[in-house]
mmCIF file of C-alpha atoms in Angstrom:
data_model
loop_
_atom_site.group_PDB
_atom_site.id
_atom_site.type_symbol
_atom_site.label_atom_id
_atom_site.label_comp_id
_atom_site.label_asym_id
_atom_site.label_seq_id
_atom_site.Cartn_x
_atom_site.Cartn_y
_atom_site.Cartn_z
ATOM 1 C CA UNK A 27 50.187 9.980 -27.823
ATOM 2 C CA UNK A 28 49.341 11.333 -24.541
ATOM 3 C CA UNK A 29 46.450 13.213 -25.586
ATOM 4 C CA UNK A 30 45.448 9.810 -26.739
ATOM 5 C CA UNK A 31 45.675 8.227 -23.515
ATOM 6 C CA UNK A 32 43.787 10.857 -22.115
ATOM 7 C CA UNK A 33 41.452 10.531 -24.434
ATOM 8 C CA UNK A 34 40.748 6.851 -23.636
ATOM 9 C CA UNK A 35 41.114 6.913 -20.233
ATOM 10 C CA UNK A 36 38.586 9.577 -20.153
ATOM 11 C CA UNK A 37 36.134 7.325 -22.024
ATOM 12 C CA UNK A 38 36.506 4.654 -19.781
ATOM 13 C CA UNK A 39 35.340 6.269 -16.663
ATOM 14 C CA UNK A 40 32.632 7.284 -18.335
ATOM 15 C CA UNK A 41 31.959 3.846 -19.265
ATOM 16 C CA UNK A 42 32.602 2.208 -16.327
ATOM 17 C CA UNK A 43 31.167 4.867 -13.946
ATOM 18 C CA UNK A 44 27.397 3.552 -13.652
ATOM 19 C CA UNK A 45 24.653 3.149 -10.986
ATOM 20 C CA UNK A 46 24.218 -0.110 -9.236
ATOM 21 C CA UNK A 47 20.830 -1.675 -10.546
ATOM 22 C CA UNK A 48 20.734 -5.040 -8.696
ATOM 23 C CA UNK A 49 18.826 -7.908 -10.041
ATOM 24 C CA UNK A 50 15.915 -9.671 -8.090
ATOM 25 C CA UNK A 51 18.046 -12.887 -6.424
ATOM 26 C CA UNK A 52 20.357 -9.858 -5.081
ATOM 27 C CA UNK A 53 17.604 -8.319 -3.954
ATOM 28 C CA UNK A 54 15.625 -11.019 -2.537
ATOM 29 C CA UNK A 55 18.944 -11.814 -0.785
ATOM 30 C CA UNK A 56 19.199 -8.893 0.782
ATOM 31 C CA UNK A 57 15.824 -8.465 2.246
ATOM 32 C CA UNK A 58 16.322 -11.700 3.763
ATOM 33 C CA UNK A 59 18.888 -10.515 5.475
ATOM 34 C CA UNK A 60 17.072 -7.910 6.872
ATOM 35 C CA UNK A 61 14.506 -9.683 8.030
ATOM 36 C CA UNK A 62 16.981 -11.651 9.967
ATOM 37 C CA UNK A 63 19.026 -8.763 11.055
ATOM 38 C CA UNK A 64 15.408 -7.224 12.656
ATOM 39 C CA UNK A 65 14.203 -10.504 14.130
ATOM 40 C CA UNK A 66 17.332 -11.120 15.814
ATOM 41 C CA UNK A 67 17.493 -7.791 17.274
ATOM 42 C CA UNK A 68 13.766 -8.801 18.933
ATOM 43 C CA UNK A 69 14.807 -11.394 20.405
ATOM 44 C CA UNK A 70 18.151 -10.174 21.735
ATOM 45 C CA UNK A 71 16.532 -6.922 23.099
ATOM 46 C CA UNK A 72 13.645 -8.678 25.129
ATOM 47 C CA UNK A 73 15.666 -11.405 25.923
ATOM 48 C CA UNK A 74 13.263 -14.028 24.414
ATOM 49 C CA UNK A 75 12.818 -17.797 24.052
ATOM 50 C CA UNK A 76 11.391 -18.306 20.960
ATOM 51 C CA UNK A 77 9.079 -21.715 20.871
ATOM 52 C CA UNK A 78 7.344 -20.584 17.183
ATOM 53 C CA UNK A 79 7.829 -17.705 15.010
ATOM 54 C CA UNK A 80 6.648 -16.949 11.050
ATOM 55 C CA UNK A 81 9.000 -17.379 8.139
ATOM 56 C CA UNK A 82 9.827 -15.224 6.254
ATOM 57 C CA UNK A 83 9.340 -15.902 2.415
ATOM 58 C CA UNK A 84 11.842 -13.475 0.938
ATOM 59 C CA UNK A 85 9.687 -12.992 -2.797
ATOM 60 C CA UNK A 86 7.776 -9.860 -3.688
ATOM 61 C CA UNK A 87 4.403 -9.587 -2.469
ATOM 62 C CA UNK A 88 2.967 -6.497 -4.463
ATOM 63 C CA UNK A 89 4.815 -3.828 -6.836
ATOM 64 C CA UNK A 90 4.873 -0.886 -4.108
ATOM 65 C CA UNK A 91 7.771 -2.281 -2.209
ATOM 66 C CA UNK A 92 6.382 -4.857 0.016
ATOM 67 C CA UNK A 93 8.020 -8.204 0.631
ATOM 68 C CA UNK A 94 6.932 -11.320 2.085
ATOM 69 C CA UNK A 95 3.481 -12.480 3.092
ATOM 70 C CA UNK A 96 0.758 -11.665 5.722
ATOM 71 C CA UNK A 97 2.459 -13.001 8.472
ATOM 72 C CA UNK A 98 6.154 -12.174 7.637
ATOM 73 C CA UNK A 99 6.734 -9.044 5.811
ATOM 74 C CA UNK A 100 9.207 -6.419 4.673
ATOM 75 C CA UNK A 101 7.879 -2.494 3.448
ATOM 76 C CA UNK A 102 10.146 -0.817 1.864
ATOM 77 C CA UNK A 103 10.200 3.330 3.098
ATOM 78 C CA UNK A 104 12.918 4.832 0.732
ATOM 79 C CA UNK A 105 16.449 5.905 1.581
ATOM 80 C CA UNK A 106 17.492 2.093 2.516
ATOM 81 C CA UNK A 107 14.610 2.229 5.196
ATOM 82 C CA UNK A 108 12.553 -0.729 5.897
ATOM 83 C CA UNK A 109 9.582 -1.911 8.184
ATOM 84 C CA UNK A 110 9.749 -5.416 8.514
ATOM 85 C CA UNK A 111 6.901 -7.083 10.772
ATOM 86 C CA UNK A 112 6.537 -10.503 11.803
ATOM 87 C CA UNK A 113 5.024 -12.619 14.699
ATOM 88 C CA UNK A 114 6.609 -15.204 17.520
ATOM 89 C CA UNK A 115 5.609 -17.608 20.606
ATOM 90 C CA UNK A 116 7.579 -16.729 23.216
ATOM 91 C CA UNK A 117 8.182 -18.846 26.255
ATOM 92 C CA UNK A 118 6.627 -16.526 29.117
ATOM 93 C CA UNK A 119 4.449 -14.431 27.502
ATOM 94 C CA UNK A 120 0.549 -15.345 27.956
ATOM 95 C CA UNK A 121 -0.289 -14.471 23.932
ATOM 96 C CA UNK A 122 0.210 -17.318 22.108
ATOM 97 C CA UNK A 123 1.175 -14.697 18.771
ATOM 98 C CA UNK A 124 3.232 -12.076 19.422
ATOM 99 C CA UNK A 125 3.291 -9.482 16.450
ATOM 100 C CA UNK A 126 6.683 -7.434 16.240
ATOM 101 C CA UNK A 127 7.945 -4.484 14.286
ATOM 102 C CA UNK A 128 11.382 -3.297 13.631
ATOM 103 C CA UNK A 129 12.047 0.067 11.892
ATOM 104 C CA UNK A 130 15.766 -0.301 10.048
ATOM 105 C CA UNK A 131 17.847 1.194 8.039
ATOM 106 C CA UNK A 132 20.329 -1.083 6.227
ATOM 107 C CA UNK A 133 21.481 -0.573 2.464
ATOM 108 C CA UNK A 134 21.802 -2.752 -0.288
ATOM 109 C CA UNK A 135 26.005 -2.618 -1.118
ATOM 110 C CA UNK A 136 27.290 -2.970 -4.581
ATOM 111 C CA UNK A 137 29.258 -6.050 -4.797
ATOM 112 C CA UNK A 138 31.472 -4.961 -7.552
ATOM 113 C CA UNK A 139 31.999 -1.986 -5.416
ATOM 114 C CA UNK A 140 35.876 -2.958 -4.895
ATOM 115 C CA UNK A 141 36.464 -1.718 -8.484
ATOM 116 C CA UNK A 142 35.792 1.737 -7.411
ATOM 117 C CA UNK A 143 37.937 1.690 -4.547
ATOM 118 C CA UNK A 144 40.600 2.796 -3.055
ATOM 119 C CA UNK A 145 43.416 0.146 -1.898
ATOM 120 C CA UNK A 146 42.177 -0.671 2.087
ATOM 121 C CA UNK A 147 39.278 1.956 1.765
ATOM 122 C CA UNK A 148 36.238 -0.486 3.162
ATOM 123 C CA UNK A 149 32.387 0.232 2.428
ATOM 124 C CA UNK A 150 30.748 0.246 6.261
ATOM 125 C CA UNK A 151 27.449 -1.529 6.306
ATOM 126 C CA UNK A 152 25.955 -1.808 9.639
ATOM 127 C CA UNK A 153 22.389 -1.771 10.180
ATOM 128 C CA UNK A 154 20.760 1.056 12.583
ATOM 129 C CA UNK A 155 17.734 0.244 14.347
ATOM 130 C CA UNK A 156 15.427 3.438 14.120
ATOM 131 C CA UNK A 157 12.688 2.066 16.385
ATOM 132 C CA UNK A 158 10.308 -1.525 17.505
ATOM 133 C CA UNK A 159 7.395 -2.430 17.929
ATOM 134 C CA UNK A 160 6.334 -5.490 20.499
ATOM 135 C CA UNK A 161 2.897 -6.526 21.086
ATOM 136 C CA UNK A 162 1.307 -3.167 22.541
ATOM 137 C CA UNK A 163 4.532 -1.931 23.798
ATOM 138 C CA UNK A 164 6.754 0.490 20.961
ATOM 139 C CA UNK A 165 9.751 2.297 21.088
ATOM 140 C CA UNK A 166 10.036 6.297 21.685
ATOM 141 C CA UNK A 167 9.303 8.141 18.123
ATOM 142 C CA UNK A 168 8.563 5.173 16.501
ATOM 143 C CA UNK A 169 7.613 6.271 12.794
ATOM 144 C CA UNK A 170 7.583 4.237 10.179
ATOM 145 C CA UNK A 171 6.624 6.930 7.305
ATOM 146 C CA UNK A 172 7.471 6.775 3.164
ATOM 147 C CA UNK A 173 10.485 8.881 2.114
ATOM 148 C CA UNK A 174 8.723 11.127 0.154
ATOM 149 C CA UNK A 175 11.162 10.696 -2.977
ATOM 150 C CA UNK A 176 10.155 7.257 -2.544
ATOM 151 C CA UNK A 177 6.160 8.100 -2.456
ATOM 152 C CA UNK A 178 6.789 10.125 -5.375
ATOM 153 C CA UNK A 179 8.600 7.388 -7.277
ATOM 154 C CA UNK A 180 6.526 4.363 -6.436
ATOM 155 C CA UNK A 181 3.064 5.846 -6.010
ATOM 156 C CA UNK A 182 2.846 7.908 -9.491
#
């Protein structure tokens, strides 16, 4: 009997134990969300009072990991990296477009993930902001390069 048990719980794990393939809403969901997370951070860092800005149209633009349209857009780099680029009016500033980049790195979380928890164990999801662009101006370093798993991947 308890080789039985064993037995099945063995074959469970192994049956429950997959890799997170989220479907396109999810997905589309959580781009959004970056896009939000990267504008905000523009706006908070240079202290701006937006008068007109792009929208962001979270549906995919191309098959190479690209999001968005011309003016609002999303490039996926591999390893939960993004570039997302957009464009604002700000009050003050004597360009009436403003184009911005944000380099970030924020994952996409399982949200059946609780099943493979531990009891108060919490999955940590804050974004990190690897770099900006603003108008002419751009942060130290700023590189906004393909992971190359993701190059090889994508780009066959």
């Amino acid at each position: 009997m308890k080789r039985l048990f064993i037995a099945t719980l063995a074959f469970a794990c192994v049956c429950v134990a997959r890799e997170y393939e989220p479907n396109e809403l999810e997905i589309s969901v959580h781009r959004k969300e970056v896009y939000g997370l990267a504008r905000d951070y523009v706006v908070k860092t240079f202290n701006l009072e937006v008068e007109d800005e792009g929208n962001f149209n979270p549906v995919r633009f191309n098959s190479n990991g690209v999001w968005g349209n011309f003016d609002a857009r999303i490039k996926e780099l591999g390893n939960d990296r993004f570039e997302v680029q957009g464009w604002l009016d700000a009050k003050g500033h004597e360009k009436a477009k403003i184009r911005w980049a944000v380099h970030i790195r924020y994952g996409l979380v399982d949200p059946m993930a609780w099943r493979y928890m531990k009891i108060g164990e919490e999955v940590e999801n804050e974004p990190e902001f690897l770099g900006w662009k603003f108008g002419d101006y751009y942060s130290l370093g700023y590189k906004a390069e393909y992971d190359p798993m993701f190059v090889k991947r994508t780009f066959r």
